[in-house]
PDB file of C-alpha atoms in Angstrom:
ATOM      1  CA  UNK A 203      -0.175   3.147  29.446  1.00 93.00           C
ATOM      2  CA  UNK A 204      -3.206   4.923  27.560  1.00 96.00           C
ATOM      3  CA  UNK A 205      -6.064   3.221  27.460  1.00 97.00           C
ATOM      4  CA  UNK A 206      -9.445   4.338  25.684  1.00 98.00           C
ATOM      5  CA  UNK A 207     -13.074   3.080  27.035  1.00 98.00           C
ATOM      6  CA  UNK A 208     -16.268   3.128  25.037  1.00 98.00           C
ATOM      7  CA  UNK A 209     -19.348   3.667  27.466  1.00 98.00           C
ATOM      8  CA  UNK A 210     -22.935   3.914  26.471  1.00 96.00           C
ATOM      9  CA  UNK A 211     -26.316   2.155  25.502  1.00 96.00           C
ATOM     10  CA  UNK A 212     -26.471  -1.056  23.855  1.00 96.00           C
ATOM     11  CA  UNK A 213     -29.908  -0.660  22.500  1.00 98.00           C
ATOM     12  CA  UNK A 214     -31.347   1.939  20.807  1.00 98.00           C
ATOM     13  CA  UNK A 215     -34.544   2.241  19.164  1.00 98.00           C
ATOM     14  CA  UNK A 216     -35.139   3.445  15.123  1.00 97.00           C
ATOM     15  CA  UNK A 217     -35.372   6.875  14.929  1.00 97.00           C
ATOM     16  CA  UNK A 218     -33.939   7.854  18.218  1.00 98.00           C
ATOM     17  CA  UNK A 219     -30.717   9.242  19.156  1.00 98.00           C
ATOM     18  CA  UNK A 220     -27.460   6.628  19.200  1.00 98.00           C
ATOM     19  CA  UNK A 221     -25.315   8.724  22.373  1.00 98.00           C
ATOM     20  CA  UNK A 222     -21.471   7.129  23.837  1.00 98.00           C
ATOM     21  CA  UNK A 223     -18.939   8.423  25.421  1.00 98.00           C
ATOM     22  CA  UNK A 224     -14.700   7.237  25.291  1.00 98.00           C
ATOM     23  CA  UNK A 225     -13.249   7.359  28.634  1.00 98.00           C
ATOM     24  CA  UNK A 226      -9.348   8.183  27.684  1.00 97.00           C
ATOM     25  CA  UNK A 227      -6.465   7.339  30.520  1.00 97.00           C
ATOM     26  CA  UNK A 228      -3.026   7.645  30.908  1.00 95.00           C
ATOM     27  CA  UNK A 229      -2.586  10.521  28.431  1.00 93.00           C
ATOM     28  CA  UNK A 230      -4.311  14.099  28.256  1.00 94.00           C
ATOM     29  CA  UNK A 231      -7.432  14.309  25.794  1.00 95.00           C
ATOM     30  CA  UNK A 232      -6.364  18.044  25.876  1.00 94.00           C
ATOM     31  CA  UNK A 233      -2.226  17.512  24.593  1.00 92.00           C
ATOM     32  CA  UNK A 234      -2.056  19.171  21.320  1.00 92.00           C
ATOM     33  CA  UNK A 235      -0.388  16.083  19.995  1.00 92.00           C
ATOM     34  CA  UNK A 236      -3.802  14.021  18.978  1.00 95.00           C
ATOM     35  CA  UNK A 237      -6.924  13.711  17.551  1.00 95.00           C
ATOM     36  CA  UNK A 238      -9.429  11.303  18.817  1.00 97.00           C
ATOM     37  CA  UNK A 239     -11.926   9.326  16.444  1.00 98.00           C
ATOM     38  CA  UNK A 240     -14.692   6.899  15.983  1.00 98.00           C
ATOM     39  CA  UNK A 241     -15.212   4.292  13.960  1.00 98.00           C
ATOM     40  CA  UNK A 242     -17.487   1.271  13.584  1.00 98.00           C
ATOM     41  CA  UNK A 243     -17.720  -2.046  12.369  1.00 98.00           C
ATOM     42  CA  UNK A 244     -21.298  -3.634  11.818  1.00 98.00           C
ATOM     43  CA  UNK A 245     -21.301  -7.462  12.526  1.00 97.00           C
ATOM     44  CA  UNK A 246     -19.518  -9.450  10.212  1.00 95.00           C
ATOM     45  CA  UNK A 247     -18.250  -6.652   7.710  1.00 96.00           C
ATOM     46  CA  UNK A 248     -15.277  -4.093   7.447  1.00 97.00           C
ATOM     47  CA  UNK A 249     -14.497  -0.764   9.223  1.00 98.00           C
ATOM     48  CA  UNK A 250     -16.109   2.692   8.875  1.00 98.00           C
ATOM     49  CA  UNK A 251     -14.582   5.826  10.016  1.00 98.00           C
ATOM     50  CA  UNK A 252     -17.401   8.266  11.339  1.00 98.00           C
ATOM     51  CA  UNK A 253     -15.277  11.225  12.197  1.00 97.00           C
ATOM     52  CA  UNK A 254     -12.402  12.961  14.549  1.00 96.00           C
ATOM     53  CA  UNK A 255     -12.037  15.651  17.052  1.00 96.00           C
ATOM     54  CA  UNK A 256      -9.501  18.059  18.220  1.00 93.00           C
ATOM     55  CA  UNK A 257      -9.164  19.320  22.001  1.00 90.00           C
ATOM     56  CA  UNK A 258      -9.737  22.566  20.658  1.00 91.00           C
ATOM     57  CA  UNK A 259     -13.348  21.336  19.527  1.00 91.00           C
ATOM     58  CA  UNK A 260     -12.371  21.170  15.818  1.00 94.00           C
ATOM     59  CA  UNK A 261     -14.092  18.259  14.464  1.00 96.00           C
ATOM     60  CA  UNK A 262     -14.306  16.510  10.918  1.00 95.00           C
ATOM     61  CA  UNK A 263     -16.815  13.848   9.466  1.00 97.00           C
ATOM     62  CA  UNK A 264     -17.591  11.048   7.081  1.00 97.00           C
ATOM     63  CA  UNK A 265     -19.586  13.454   4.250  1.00 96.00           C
ATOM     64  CA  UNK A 266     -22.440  10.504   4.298  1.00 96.00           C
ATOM     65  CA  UNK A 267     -22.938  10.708   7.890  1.00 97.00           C
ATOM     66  CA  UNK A 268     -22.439  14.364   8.603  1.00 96.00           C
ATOM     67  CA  UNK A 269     -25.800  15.320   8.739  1.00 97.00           C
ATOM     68  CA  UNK A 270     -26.557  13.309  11.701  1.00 98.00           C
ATOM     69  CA  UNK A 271     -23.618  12.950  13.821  1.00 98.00           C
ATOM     70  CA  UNK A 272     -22.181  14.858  16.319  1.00 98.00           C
ATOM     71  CA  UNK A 273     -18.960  14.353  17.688  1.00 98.00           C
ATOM     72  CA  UNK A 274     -17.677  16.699  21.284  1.00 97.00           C
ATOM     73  CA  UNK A 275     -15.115  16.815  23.581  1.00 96.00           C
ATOM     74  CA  UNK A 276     -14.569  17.439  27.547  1.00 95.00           C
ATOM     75  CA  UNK A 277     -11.495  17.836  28.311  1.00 93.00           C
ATOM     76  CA  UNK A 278     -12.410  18.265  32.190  1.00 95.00           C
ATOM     77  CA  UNK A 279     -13.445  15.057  32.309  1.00 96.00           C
ATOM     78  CA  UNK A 280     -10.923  13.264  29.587  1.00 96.00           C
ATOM     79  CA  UNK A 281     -13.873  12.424  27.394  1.00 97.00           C
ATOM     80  CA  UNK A 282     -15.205  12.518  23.992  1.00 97.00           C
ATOM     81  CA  UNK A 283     -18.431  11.749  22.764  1.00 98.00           C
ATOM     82  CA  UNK A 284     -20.219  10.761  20.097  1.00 98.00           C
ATOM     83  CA  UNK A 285     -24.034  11.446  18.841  1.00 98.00           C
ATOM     84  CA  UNK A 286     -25.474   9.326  15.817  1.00 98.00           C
ATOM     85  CA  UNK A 287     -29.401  10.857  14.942  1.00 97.00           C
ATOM     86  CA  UNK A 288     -32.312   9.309  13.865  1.00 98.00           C
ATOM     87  CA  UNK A 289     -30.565   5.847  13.630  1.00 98.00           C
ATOM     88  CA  UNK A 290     -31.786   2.826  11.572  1.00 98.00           C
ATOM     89  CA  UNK A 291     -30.920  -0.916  11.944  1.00 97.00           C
ATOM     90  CA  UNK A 292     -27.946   0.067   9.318  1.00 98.00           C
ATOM     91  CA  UNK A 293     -26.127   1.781  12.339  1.00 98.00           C
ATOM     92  CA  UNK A 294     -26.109  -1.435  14.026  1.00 98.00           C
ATOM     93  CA  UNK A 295     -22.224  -2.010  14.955  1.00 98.00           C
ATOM     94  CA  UNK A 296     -19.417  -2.286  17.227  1.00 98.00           C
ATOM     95  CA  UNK A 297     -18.003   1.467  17.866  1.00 98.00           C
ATOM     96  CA  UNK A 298     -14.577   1.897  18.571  1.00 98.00           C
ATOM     97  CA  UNK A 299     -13.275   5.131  19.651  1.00 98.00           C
ATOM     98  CA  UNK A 300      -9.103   5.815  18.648  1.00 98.00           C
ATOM     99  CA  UNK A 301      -6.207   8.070  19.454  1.00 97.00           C
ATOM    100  CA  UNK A 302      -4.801   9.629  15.919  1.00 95.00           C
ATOM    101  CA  UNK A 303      -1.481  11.197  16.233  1.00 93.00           C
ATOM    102  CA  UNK A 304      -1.148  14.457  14.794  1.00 90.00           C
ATOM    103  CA  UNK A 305       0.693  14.299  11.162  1.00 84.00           C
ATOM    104  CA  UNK A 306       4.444  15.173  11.582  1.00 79.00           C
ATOM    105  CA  UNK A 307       5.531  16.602   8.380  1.00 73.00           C
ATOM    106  CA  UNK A 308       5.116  13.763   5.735  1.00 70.00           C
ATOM    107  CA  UNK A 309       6.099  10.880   8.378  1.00 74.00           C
ATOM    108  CA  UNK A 310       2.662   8.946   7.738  1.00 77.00           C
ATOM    109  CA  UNK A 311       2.549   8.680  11.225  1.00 85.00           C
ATOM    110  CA  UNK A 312      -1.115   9.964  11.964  1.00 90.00           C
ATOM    111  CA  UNK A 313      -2.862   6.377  11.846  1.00 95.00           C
ATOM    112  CA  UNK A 314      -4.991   5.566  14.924  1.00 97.00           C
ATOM    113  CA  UNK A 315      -2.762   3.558  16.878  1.00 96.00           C
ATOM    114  CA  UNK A 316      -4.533   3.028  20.270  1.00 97.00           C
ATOM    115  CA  UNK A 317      -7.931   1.902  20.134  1.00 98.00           C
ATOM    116  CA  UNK A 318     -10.854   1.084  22.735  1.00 98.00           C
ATOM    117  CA  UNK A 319     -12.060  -2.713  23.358  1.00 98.00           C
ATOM    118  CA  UNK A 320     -15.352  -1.667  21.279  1.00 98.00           C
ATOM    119  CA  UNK A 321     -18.977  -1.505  22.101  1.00 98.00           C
ATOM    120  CA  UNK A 322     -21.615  -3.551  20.400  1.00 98.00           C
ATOM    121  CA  UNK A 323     -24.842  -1.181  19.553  1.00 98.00           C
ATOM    122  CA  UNK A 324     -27.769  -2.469  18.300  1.00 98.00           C
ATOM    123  CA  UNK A 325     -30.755  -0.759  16.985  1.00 98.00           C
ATOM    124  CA  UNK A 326     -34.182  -2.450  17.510  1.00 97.00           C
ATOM    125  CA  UNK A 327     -37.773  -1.618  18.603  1.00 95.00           C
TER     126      UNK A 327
ATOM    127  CA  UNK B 264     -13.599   9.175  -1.754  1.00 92.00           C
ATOM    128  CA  UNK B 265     -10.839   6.626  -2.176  1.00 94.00           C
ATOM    129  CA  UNK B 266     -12.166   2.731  -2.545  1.00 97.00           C
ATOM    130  CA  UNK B 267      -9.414   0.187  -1.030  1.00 97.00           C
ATOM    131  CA  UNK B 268      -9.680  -3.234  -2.731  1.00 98.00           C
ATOM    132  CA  UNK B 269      -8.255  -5.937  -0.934  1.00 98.00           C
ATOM    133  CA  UNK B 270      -7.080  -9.851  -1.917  1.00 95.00           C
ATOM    134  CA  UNK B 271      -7.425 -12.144  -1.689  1.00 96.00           C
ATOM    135  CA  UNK B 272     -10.664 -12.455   0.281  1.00 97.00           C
ATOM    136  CA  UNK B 273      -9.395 -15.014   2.042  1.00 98.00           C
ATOM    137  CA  UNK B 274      -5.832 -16.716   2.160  1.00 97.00           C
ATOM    138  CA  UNK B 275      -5.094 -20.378   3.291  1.00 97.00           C
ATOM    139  CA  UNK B 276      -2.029 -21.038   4.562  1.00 97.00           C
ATOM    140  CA  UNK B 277      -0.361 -23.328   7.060  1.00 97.00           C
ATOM    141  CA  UNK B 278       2.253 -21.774  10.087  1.00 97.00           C
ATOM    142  CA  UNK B 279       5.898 -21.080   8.633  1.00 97.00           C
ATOM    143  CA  UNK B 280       5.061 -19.853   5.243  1.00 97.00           C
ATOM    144  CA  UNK B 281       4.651 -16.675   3.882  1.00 98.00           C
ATOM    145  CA  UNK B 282       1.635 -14.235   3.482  1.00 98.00           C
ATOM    146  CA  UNK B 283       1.627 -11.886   1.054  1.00 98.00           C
ATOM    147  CA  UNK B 284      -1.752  -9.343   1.204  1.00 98.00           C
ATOM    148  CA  UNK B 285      -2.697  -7.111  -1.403  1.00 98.00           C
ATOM    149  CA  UNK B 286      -4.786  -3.725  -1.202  1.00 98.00           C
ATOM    150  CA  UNK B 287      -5.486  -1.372  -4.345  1.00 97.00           C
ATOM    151  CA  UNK B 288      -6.558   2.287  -3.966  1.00 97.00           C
ATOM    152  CA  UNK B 289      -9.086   3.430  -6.530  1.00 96.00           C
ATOM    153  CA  UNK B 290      -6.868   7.716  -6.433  1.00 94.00           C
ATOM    154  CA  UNK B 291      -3.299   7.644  -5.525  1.00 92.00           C
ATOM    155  CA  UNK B 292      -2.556   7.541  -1.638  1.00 91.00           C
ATOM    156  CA  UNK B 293      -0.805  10.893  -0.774  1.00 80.00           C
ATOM    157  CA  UNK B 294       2.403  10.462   0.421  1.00 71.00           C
ATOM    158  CA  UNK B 295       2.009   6.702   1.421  1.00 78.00           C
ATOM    159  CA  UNK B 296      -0.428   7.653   3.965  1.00 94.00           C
ATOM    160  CA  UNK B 297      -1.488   3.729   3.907  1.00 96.00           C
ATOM    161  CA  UNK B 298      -1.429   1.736   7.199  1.00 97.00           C
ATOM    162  CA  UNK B 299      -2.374  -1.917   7.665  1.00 98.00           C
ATOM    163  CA  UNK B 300      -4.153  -3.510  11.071  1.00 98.00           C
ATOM    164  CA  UNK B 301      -4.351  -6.657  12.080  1.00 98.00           C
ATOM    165  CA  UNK B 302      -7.866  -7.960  13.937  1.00 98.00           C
ATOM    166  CA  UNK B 303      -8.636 -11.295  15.836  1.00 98.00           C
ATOM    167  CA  UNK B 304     -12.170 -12.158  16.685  1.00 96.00           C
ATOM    168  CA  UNK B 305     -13.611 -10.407  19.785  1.00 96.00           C
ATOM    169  CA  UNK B 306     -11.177  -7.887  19.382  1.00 97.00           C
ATOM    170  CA  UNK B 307     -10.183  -4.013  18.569  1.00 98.00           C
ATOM    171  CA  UNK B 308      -8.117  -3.579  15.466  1.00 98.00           C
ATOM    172  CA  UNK B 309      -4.304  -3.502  16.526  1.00 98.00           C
ATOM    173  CA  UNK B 310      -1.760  -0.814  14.340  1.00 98.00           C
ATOM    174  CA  UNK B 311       0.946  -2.804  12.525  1.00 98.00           C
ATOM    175  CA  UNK B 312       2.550  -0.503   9.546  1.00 97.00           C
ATOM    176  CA  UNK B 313       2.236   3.121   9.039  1.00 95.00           C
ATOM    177  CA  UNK B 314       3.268   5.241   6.383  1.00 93.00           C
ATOM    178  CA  UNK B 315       3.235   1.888   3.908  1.00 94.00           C
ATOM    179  CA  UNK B 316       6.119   0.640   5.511  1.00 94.00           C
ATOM    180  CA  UNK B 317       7.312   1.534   9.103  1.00 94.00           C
ATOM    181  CA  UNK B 318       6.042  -0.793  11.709  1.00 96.00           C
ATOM    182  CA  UNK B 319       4.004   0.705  14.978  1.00 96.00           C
ATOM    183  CA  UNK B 320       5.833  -0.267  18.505  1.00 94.00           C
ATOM    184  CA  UNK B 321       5.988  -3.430  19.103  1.00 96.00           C
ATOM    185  CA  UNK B 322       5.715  -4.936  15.671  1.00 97.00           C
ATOM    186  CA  UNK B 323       7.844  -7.799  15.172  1.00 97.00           C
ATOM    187  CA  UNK B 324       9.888  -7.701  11.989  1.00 97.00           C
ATOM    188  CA  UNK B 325       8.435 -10.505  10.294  1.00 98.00           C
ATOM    189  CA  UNK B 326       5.815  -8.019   9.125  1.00 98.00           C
ATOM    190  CA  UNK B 327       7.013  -5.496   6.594  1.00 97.00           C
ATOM    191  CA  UNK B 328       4.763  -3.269   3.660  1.00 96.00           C
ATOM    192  CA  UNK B 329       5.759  -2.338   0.677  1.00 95.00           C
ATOM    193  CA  UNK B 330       4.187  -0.102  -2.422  1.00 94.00           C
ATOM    194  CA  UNK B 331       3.097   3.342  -3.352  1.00 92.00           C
ATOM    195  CA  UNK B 332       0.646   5.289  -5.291  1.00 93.00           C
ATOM    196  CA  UNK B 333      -2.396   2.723  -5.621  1.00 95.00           C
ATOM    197  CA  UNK B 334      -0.401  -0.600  -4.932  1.00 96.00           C
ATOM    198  CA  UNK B 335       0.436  -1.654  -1.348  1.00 96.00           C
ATOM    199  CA  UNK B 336       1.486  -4.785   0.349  1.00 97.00           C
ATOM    200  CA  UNK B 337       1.759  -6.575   3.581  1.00 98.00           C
ATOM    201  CA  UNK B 338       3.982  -9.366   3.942  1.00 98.00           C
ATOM    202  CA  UNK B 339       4.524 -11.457   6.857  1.00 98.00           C
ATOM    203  CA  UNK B 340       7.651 -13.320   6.093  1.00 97.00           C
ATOM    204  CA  UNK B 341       6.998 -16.157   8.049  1.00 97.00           C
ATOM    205  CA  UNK B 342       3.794 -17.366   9.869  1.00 97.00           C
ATOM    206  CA  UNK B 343       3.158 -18.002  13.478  1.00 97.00           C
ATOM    207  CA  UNK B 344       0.067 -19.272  15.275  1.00 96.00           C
ATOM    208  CA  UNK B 345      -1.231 -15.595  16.540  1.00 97.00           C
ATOM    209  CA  UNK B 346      -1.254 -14.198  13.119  1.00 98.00           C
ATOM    210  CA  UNK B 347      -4.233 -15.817  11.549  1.00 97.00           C
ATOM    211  CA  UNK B 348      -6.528 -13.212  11.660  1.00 98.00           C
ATOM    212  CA  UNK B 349      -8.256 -10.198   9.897  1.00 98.00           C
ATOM    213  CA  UNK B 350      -6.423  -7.703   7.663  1.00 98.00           C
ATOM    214  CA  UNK B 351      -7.491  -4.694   7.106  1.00 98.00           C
ATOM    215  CA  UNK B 352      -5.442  -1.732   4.659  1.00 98.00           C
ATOM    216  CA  UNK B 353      -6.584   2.125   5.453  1.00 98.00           C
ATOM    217  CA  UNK B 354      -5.644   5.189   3.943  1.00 97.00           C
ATOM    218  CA  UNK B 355      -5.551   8.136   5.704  1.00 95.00           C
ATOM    219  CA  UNK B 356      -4.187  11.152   3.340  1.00 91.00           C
ATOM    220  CA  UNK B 357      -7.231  12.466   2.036  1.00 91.00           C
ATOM    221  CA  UNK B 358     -10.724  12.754   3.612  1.00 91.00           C
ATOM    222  CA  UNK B 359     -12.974  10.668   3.865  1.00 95.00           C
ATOM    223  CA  UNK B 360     -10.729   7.912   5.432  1.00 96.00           C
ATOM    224  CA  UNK B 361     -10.940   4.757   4.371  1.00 97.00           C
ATOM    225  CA  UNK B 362     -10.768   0.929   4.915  1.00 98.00           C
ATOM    226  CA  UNK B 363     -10.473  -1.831   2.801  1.00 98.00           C
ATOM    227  CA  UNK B 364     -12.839  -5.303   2.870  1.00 98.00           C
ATOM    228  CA  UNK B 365     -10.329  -7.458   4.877  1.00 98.00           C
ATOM    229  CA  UNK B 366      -7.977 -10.397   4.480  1.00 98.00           C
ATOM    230  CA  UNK B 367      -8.463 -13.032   5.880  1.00 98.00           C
ATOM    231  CA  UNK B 368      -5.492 -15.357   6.676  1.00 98.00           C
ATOM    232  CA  UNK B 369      -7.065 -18.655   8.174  1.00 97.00           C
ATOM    233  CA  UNK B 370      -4.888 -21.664   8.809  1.00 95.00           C
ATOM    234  CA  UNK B 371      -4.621 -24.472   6.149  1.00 92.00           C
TER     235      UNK B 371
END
């Protein structure tokens, strides 16, 4: 079955660079069938989606977070990453990395629908 | 950017009744581009209803949704023990997506 993995840091300091990368298995990162996203959930509150990627390297962003993130894929390795600058205790949060189906006519059917287990960042000095 | 409003906050309820959630878009959701997740503590969020109303593999049937436009619900006919949980409403038909607050269904 497909499984996603979140990998990276669990601290990072303000002002420095926020860097993981989502391990995907049991499915292609390169099939032209998906996009793959981030999203995060700071402790205790609701969801935020960051942004998405394509195989192809097309990629697409929350407008209030654009400026500093930076989200890539390697399809030799079955990864994508993500890159959150200049961070501030505010990106403190569980990231989750998803699989988003590519949109089949008007079906609805492009909501993430396998996610990874999560991994709790927190930024402090 | 579309603002999802859900209610109640939080809904108390005992196992065998019903659950009705409620989550208002502040634009129109395109084409019922509206899914609903559930979440239990310690956990990812899990897919149950696409599209406002066709359940993701696996579902069982006491969960349905219902609405269009800005008005969506999610009903679970009939509570069991593993549903208490988090519920969260996203739409996903215009950029940025977006999540609702959360419902909480907690046991009475």
């Amino acid at each position: 079955q497909v499984q996603l993995q979140e990998s990276g840091p669990g601290l990072v300091k303000p002002s420095e660079t926020l860097s993981l990368t989502c391990t995907v298995s049991g499915a292609s990162i390169s099939s032209s069938s998906y996009y793959w996203g981030w999203i995060r959930q700071p402790p205790g509150k609701g969801l935020e989606w960051i942004g998405n990627i394509y195989y192809s390297g097309s990629t697409y962003y929350k407008p209030s977070l654009k400026s500093r993130v930076t989200i890539s894929v390697d399809t030799s390795k079955n990864q994508f990453s993500l890159k959150v600058s200049s961070v501030t205790a505010a990106d403190t949060a569980v990231y989750y990395c998803a699989r988003r189906p590519r949109r089949i006519a008007a079906a609805g059917n492009d909501a993430f629908d396998i996610w990874g287990q999560g991994t709790m960042v927190t930024v402090s000095s | 950017e579309s603002v999802l409003t859900q209610s109640p906050g939080t809904l108390s309820l005992s196992p065998g009744e019903r659950a009705t959630l409620s989550c208002r878009a502040s634009q129109s959701v395109s084409s019922s581009y509206l899914a609903w997740y559930q979440q239990k503590p310690g956990q990812a969020p899990r897919l149950l209803i696409y599209g406002a109303s066709s359940r993701a593999t696996g579902i069982p049937d006491r969960f349905s949704g219902s609405g269009s436009g800005t008005d969506f619900t999610l009903t679970i006919s009939r509570l069991e023990p593993e549903d208490f949980a988090v519920y969260y409403c996203q739409q996903y038909g215009s950029s940025p997506l977006t999540f609702g607050g959360g419902t909480k269904v907690e046991i009475k």
